[in-house]
Short mmCIF file of C-alpha atoms in Angstrom, two decimals:
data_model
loop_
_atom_site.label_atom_id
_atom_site.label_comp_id
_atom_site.label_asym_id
_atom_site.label_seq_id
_atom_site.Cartn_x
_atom_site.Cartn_y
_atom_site.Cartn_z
CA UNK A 1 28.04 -7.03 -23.58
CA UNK A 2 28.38 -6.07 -20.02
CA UNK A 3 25.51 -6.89 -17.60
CA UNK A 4 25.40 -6.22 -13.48
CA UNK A 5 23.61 -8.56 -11.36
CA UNK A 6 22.24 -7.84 -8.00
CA UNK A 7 22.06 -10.45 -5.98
CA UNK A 8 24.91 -13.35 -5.07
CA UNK A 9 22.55 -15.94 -4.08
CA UNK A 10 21.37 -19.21 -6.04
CA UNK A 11 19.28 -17.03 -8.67
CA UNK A 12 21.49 -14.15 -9.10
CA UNK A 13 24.66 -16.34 -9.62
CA UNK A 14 22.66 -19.02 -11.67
CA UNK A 15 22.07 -15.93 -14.01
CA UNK A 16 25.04 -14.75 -13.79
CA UNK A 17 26.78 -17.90 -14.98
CA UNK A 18 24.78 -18.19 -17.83
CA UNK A 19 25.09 -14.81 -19.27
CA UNK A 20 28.70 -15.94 -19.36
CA UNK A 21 28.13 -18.69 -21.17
CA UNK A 22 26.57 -16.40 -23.76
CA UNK A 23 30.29 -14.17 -23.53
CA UNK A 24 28.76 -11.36 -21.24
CA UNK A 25 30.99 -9.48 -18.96
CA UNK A 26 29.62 -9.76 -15.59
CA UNK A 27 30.20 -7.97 -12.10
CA UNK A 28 27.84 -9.30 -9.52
CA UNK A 29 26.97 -7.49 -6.46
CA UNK A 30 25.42 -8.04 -2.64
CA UNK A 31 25.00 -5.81 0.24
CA UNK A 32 27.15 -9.13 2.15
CA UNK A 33 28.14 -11.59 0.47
CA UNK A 34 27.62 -14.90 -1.77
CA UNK A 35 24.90 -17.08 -0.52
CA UNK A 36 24.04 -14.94 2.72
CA UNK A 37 20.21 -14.74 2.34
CA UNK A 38 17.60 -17.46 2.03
CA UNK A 39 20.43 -19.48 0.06
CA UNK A 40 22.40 -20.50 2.43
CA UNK A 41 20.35 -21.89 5.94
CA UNK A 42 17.46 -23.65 3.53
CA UNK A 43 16.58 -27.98 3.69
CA UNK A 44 18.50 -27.80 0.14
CA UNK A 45 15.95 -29.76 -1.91
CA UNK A 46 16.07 -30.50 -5.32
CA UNK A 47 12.37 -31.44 -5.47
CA UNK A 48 11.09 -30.31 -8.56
CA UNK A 49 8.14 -32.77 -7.42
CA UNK A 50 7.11 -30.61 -4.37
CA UNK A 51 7.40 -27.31 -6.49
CA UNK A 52 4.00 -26.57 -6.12
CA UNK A 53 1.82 -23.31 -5.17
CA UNK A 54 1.77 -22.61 -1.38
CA UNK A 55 -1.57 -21.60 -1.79
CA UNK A 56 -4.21 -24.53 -1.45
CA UNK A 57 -7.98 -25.01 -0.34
CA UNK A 58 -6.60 -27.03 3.06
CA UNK A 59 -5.02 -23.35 3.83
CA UNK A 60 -8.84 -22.24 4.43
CA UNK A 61 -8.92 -24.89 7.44
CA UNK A 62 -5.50 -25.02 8.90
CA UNK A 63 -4.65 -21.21 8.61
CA UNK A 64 -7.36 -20.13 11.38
CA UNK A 65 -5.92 -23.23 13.62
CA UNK A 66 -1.84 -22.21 13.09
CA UNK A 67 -2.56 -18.85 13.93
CA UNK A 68 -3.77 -19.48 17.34
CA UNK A 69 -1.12 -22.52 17.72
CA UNK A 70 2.75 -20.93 18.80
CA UNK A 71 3.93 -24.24 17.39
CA UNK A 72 2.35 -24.17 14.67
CA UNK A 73 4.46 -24.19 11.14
CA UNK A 74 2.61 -20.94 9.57
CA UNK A 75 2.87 -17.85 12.07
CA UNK A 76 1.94 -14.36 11.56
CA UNK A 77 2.87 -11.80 13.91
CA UNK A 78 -0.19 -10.14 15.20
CA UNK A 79 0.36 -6.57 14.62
CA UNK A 80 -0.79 -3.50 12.58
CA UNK A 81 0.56 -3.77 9.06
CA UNK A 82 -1.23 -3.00 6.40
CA UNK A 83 0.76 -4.28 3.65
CA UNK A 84 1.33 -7.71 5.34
CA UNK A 85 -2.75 -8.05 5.81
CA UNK A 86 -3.47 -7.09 2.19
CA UNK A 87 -1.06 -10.08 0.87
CA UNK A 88 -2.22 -12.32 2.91
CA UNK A 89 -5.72 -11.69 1.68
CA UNK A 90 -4.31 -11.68 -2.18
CA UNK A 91 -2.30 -14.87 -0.67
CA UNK A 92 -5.52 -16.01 0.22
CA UNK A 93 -7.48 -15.57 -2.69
CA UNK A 94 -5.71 -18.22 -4.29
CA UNK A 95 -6.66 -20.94 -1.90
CA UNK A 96 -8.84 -22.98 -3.85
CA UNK A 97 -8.30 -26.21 -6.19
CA UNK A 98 -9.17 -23.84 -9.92
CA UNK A 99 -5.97 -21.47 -8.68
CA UNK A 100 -3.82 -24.56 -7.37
CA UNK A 101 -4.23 -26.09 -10.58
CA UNK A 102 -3.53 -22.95 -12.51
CA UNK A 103 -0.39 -22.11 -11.18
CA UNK A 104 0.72 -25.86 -11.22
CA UNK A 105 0.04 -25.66 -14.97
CA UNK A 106 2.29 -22.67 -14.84
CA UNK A 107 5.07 -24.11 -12.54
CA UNK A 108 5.51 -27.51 -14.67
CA UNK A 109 7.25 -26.46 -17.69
CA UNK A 110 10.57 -25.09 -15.76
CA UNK A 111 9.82 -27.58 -12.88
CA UNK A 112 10.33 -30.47 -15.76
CA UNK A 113 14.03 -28.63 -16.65
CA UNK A 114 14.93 -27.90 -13.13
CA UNK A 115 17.56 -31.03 -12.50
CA UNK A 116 18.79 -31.03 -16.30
CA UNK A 117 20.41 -27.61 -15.47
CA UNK A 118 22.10 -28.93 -12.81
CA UNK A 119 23.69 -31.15 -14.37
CA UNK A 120 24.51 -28.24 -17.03
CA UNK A 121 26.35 -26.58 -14.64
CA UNK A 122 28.30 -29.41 -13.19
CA UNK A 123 29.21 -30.17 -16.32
CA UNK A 124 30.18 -26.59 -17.13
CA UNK A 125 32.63 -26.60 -14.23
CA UNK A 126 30.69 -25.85 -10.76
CA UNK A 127 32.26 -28.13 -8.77
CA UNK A 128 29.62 -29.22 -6.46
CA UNK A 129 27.49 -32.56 -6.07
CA UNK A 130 23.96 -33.01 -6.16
CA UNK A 131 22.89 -36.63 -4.75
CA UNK A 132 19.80 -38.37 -5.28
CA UNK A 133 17.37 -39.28 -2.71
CA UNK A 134 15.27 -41.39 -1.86
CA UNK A 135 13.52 -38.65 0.29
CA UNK A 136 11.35 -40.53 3.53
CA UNK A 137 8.08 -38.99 4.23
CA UNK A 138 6.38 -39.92 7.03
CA UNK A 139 3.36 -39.41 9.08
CA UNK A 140 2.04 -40.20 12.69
CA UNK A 141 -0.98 -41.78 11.15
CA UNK A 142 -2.66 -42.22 7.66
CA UNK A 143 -5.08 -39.35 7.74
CA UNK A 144 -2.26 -36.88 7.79
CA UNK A 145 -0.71 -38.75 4.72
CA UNK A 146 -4.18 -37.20 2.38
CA UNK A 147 -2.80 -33.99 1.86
CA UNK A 148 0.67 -35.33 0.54
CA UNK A 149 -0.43 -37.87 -1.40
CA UNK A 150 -2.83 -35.72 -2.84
CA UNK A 151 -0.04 -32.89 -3.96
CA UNK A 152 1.62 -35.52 -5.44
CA UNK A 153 -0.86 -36.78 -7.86
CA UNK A 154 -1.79 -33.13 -8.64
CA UNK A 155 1.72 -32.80 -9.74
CA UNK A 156 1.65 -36.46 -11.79
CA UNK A 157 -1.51 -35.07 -13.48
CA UNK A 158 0.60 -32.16 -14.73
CA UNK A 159 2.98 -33.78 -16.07
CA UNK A 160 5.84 -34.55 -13.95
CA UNK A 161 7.48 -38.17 -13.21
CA UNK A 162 7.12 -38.46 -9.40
CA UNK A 163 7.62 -41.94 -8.60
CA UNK A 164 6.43 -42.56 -4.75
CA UNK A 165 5.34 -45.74 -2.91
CA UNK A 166 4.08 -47.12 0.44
CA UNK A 167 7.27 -47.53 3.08
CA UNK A 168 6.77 -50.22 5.40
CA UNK A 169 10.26 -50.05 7.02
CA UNK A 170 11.10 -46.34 7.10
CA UNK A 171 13.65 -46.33 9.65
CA UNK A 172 15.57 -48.73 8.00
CA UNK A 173 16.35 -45.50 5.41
CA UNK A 174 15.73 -42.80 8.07
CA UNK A 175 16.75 -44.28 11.48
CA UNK A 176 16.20 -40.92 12.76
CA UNK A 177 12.24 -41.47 12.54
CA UNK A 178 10.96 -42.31 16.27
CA UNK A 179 8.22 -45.15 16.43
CA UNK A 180 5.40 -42.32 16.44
CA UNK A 181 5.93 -42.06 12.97
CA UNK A 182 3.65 -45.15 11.71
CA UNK A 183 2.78 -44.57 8.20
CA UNK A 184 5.48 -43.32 5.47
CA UNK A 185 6.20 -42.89 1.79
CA UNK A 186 9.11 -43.03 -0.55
CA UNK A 187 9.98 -40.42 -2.77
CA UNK A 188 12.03 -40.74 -5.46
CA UNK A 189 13.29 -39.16 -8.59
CA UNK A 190 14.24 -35.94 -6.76
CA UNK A 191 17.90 -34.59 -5.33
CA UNK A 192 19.41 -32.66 -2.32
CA UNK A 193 22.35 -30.37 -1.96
CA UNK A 194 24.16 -28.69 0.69
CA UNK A 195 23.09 -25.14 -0.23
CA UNK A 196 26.07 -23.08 0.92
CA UNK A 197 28.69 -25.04 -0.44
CA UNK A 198 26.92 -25.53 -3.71
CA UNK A 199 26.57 -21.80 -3.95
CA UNK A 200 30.01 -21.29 -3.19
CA UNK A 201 31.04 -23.35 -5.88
CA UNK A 202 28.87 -21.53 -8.15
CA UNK A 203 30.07 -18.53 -7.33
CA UNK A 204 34.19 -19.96 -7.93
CA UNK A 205 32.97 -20.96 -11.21
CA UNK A 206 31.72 -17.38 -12.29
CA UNK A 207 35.10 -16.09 -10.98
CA UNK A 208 36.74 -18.51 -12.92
CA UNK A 209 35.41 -17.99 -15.95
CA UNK A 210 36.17 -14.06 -15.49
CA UNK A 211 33.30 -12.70 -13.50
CA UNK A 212 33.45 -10.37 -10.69
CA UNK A 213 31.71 -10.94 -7.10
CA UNK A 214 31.83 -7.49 -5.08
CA UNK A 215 30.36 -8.17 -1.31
CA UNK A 216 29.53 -5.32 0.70
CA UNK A 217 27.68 -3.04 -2.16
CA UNK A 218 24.22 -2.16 -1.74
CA UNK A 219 21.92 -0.93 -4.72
CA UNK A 220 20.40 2.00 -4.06
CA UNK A 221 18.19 2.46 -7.25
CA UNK A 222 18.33 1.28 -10.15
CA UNK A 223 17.69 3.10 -13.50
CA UNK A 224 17.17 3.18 -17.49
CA UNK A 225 18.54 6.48 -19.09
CA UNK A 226 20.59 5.72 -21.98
CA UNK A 227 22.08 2.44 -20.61
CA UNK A 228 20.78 0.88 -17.87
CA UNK A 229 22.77 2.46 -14.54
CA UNK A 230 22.86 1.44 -11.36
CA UNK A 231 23.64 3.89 -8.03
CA UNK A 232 25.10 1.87 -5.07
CA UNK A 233 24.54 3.55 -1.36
CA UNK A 234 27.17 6.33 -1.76
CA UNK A 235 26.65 7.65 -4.60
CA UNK A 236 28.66 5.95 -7.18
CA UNK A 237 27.21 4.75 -10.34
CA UNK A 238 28.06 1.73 -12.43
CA UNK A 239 26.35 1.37 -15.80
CA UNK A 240 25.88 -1.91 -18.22
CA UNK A 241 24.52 -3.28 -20.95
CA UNK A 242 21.98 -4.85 -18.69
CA UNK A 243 21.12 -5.18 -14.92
CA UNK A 244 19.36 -8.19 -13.06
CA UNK A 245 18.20 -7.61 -9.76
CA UNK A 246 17.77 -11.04 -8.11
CA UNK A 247 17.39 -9.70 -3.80
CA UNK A 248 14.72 -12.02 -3.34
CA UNK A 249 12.69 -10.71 -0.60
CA UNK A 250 14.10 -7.41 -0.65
CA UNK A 251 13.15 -7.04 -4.49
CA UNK A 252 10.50 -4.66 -4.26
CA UNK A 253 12.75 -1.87 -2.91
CA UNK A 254 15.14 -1.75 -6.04
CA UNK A 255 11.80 -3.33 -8.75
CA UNK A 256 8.80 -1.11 -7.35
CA UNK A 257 9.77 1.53 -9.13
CA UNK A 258 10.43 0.19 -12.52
CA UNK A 259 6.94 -0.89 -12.58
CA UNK A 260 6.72 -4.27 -10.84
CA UNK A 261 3.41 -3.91 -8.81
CA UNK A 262 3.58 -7.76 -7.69
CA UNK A 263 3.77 -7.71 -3.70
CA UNK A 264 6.66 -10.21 -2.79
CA UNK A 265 6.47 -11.07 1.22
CA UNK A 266 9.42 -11.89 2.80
CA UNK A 267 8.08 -16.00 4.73
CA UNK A 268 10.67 -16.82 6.64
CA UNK A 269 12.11 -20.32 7.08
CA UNK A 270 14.04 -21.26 10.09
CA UNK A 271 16.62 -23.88 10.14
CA UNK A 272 19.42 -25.47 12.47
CA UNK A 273 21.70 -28.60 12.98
CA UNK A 274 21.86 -31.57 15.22
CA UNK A 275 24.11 -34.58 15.65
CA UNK A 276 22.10 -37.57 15.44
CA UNK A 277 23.21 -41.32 16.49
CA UNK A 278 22.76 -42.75 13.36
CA UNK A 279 24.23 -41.07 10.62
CA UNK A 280 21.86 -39.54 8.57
CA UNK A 281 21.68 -40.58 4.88
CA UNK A 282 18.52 -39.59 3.79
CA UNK A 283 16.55 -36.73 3.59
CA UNK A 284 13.09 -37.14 5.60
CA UNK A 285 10.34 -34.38 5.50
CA UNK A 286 6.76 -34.57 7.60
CA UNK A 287 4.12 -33.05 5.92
CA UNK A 288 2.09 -32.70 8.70
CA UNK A 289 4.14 -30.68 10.75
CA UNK A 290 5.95 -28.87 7.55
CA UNK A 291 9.21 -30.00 8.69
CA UNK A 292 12.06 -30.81 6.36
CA UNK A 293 15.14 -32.51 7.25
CA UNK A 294 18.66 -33.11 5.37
CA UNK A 295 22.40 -34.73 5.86
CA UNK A 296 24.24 -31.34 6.14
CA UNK A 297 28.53 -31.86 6.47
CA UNK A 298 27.88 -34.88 8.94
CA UNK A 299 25.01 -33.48 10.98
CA UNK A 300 21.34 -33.13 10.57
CA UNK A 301 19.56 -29.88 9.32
CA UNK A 302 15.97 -29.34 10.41
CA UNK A 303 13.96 -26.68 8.71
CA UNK A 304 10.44 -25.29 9.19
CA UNK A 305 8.06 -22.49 9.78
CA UNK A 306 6.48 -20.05 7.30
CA UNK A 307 6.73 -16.70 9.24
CA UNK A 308 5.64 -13.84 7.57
CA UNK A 309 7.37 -10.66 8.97
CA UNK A 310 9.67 -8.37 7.68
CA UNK A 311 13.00 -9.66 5.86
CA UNK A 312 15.59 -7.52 8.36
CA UNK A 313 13.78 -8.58 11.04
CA UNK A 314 15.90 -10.51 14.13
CA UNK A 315 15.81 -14.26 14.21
CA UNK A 316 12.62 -15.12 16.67
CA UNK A 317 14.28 -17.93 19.04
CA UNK A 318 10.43 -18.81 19.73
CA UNK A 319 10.15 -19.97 16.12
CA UNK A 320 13.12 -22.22 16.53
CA UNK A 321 11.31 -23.66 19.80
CA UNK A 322 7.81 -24.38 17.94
CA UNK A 323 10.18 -26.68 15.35
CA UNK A 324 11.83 -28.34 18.33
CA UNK A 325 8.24 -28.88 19.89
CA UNK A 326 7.17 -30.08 16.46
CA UNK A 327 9.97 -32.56 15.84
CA UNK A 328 10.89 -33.73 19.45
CA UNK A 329 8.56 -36.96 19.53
CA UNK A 330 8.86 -37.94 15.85
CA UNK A 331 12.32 -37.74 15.74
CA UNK A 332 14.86 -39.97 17.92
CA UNK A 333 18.67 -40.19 18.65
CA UNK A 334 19.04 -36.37 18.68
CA UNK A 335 20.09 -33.93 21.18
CA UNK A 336 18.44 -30.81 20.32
CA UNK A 337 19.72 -29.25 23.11
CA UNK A 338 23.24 -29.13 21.13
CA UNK A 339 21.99 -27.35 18.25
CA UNK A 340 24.57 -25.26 16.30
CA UNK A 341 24.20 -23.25 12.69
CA UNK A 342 20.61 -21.69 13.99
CA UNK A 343 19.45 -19.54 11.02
CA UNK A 344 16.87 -17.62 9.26
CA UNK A 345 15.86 -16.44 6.12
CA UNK A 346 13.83 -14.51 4.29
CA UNK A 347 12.14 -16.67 1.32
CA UNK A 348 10.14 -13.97 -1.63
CA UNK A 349 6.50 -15.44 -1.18
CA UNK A 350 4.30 -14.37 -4.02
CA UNK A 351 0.33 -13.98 -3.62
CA UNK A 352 -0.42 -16.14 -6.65
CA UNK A 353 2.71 -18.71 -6.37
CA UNK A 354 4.45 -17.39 -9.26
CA UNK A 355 7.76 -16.14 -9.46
CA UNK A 356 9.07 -12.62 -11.15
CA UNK A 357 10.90 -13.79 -14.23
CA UNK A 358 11.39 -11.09 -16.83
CA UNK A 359 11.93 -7.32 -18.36
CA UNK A 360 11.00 -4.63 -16.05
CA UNK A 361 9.12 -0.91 -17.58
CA UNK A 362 12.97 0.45 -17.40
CA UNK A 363 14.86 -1.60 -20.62
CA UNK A 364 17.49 -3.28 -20.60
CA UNK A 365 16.50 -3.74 -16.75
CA UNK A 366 15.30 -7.54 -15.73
CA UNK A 367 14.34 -9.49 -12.11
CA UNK A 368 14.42 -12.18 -11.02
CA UNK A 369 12.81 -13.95 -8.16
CA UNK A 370 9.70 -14.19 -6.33
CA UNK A 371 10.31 -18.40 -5.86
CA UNK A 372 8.62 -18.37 -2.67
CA UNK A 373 10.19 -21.80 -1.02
CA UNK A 374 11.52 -22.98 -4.54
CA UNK A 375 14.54 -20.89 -5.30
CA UNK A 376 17.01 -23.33 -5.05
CA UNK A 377 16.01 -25.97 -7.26
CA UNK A 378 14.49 -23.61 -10.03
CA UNK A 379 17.65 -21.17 -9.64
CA UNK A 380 19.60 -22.80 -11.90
CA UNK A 381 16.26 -23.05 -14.61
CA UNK A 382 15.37 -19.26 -14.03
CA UNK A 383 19.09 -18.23 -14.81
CA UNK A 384 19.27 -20.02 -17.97
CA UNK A 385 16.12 -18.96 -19.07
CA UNK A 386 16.38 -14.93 -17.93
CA UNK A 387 19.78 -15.10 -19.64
CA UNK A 388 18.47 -16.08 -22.97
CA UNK A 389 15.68 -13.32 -22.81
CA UNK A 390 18.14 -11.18 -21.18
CA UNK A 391 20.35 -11.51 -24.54
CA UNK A 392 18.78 -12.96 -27.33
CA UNK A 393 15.30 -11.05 -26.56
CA UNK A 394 13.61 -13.99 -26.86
CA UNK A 395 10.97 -15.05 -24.19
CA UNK A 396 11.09 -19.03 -23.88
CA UNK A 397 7.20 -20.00 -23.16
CA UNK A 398 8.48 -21.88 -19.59
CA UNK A 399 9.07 -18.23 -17.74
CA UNK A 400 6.32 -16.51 -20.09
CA UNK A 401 4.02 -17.07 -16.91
CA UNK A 402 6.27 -15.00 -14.66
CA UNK A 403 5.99 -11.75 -16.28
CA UNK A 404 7.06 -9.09 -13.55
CA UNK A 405 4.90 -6.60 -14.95
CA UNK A 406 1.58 -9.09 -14.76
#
C-alpha cells in the first residue's frame, strides 16, 4: 500500500510513522517544512490530565471581561467576520457543565493511551526524550486555584490518574515563581517535551524507516476518482492508496469539500524564550492568567493567549506584550526584555472540543486534526489509531467520537 500524508507536523508524522509500521509506503508532504506550524513554538506538554474541552460554564463570565481586557489571555479581534462570529457562538454553545462533561467522556479513552504511545515510538526508534514532571501550578491567591482544582477532579471522575497535592514550597521546584505567587499545586503523572526537536526526530525516524518528507509542496485539492489523487499547486498530481490530510488549522481548505462541515478556527498561541537566573527544571503553568511555562534547550519558554484570527495572519507583537504584562510580577529572575524565539501558531479549535479523526465522503481519503490546544500529546494516539482505521478498516471505539463527518 502506498498512502500520502499532508501535513509534517506532530499528527501528520505520528500517522505517518504508524502506517509504516503496518508496511505502507509513505511520502509526506508540507507547504514548508517538518514541524513549522503549531508544532513547533507550543509549551510542549504531555498532559493528558489537562486534555480537557476549552469550552466551560466559567467561559460565560470571563469571556465578556477578556474581551474588553488587551491583556487578557482570550482575544478576539473586533472586526466583521462572519464565520469567526458564528463559531464562536457554536464555541459558545458548549459552555456549560452537561457539554464539559460530554466531551470529557469523549476525550478520556485516547487521553488514557496518550503517554503509552510515546513510549511506542521511542521504543520504535524516534530518538527523542520525554521527561516527567512534576509540573508547579500556582496562583496569586486561593480563589483563583477553584477553577483548576475543579478541572482536575472533573478529569479524576472520568477516569484518569491525576495525582496533585497542596505545594507549600513552590519555589523550591520552580525558583522562577516571584513571592506574589502564594498558593500552588503539584502535578504529577504527566510529561514535557521540547516540541521541535521531538518532531524532528520523528520525522528522521520515518526517513529511516523508508519514508519520504517533501517540504515546499502545497495541496491544492484533494480527490477520490478511482484512487484517491492528490493535485499539488502546479498542477501535478500524485495518487495513493490513501491520503491523510493532517494541516491543522488550515484543514478546512483541502476537507470542506469532501464533506467535513465541522468549522475548525485557527486560536492562536503565542510563545517566546527567556534566560532565567535559576535554571529552570520544571515546568510551571498559572491558571489564572493561562500561562504555561517550560525548560526549552537551557532557557525558559512562556506561552499564552487564545487569539482567534485567521491562521496566515502576521504575529501581533501586542499579544506577546499582554503575556509579558501577565507574567512580569509572578515571575522573577528574568529579563524579558532579552526575549529570543518569539512565535506564533495557529492551533485547529473545534466548537464542541472534539477533534476530526476519521474517513472523509471521498474513500480512501482520511483527516486528521481538529486538537484544539492538545495536538501534541494526543498526536502520537491519533496516528496510531487513524492508521489502523486507515488500513485495517476498523474503527477503534477511542476516535469513534471524532467522526469528521459528525
Amino acid at each position: 500500500m502506498r498512502s500520502i500524508v499532508i501535513g509534517a507536523g506532530m499528527v501528520g508524522l505520528a500517522t505517518a510513522w504508524h502506517l509504516q509500521e503496518y508496511g505502507v509506503e509513505v511520502t509526506v508532504l508540507d507547504r514548508t517544512g517538518v514541524a513549522a506550524g503549531s508544532s513547533w513554538g507550543n509549551a510542549g506538554w504531555l498532559t493528558p490530565g489537562k486534555a480537557i474541552p476549552l469550552a466551560d460554564p466559567s467561559l460565560w463570565s470571563y469571556a465578556p471581561r477578556a474581551l474588553l481586557d488587551p491583556d487578557a489571555a482570550l482575544h478576539v479581534p473586533f472586526r466583521v467576520d462572519a464565520g469567526l462570529w458564528l463559531f464562536l457562538a457554536r464555541f459558545a454553545s458548549h459552555g456549560t457543565m452537561r457539554a464539559w462533561n460530554r466531551t470529557m467522556a469523549a476525550l478520556t479513552p485516547i487521553d488514557k493511551i496518550a503517554l503509552d504511545c510515546f513510549d511506542e515510538l521511542a521504543a520504535g526508534g524516534v530518538n527523542a526524550w520525554t521527561r516527567k514532571g512534576p509540573f508547579v501550578i500556582g496562583f496569586t491567591e486561593q480563589a483563583h486555584a477553584e477553577g483548576f482544582v475543579r478541572e482536575i477532579e472533573g478529569v479524576i471522575r472520568h477516569g484518569q490518574d491525576v495525582p496533585f497535592e497542596r505545594l507549600y514550597q513552590p519555589r523550591d521546584l520552580a525558583p522562577q515563581l516571584s513571592e506574589a505567587v502564594a498558593f500552588a499545586y503539584r502535578l504529577d503523572g504527566q510529561r514535557f517535551i521540547e516540541p521541535a526537536p521531538y518532531v524532528e526526530a520523528l520525522a528522521d525516524a520515518v526517513i529511516a524507516r523508508g519514508g519520504k518528507i517533501l517540504p515546499g509542496v502545497e495541496a491544492r485539492r484533494v480527490g477520490s476518482g478511482r484512487r484517491p489523487t492528490v493535485t499539488l499547486i502546479d498542477g501535478a498530481q500524485m495518487e495513493a492508496d490513501s491520503v491523510v490530510i493532517a494541516t491543522g488549522a488550515w484543514m478546512p481548505r483541502l476537507a470542506r469539500p469532501l464533506g467535513v462541515g465541522v468549522q475548525v478556527q485557527a486560536g492562536r498561541g503565542y510563545s517566546f524564550t527567556v534566560q532565567t537566573e535559576d535554571p529552570a527544571r520544571h515546568p510551571v503553568y498559572l491558571p489564572f492568567q493561562r500561562i504555561a511555562c517550560t525548560p526549552y534547550q537551557g532557557r525558559f519558554r512562556i506561552a499564552g493567549t487564545m487569539e482567534f484570527r485567521r491562521p496566515d495572519e502576521p504575529l501581533q507583537p501586542r499579544r506577546i506584550e499582554a503575556v509579558i504584562n501577565q507574567a512580569r510580577t509572578l515571575l522573577t529572575g528574568i529579563n524579558f526584555e532579552e526575549r529570543q524565539d518569539e512565535w506564533v501558531g495557529s492551533r485547529p479549535v473545534t466548537p464542541d472540543g472534539l477533534p476530526l479523526v476519521g474517513e472523509t465522503r471521498a474513500p480512501g481519503v482520511y483527516v486528521a486534526g481538529g486538537h484544539g490546544m492538545w495536538g501534541i500529546v494526543l498526536g502520537p494516539a491519533t496516528g496510531k489509531l487513524l492508521a489502523e482505521k486507515v488500513v485495517t478498516g476498523k474503527t477503534d471505539p477511542a476516535i469513534a467520537p471524532f467522526d469528521p463527518l459528525r
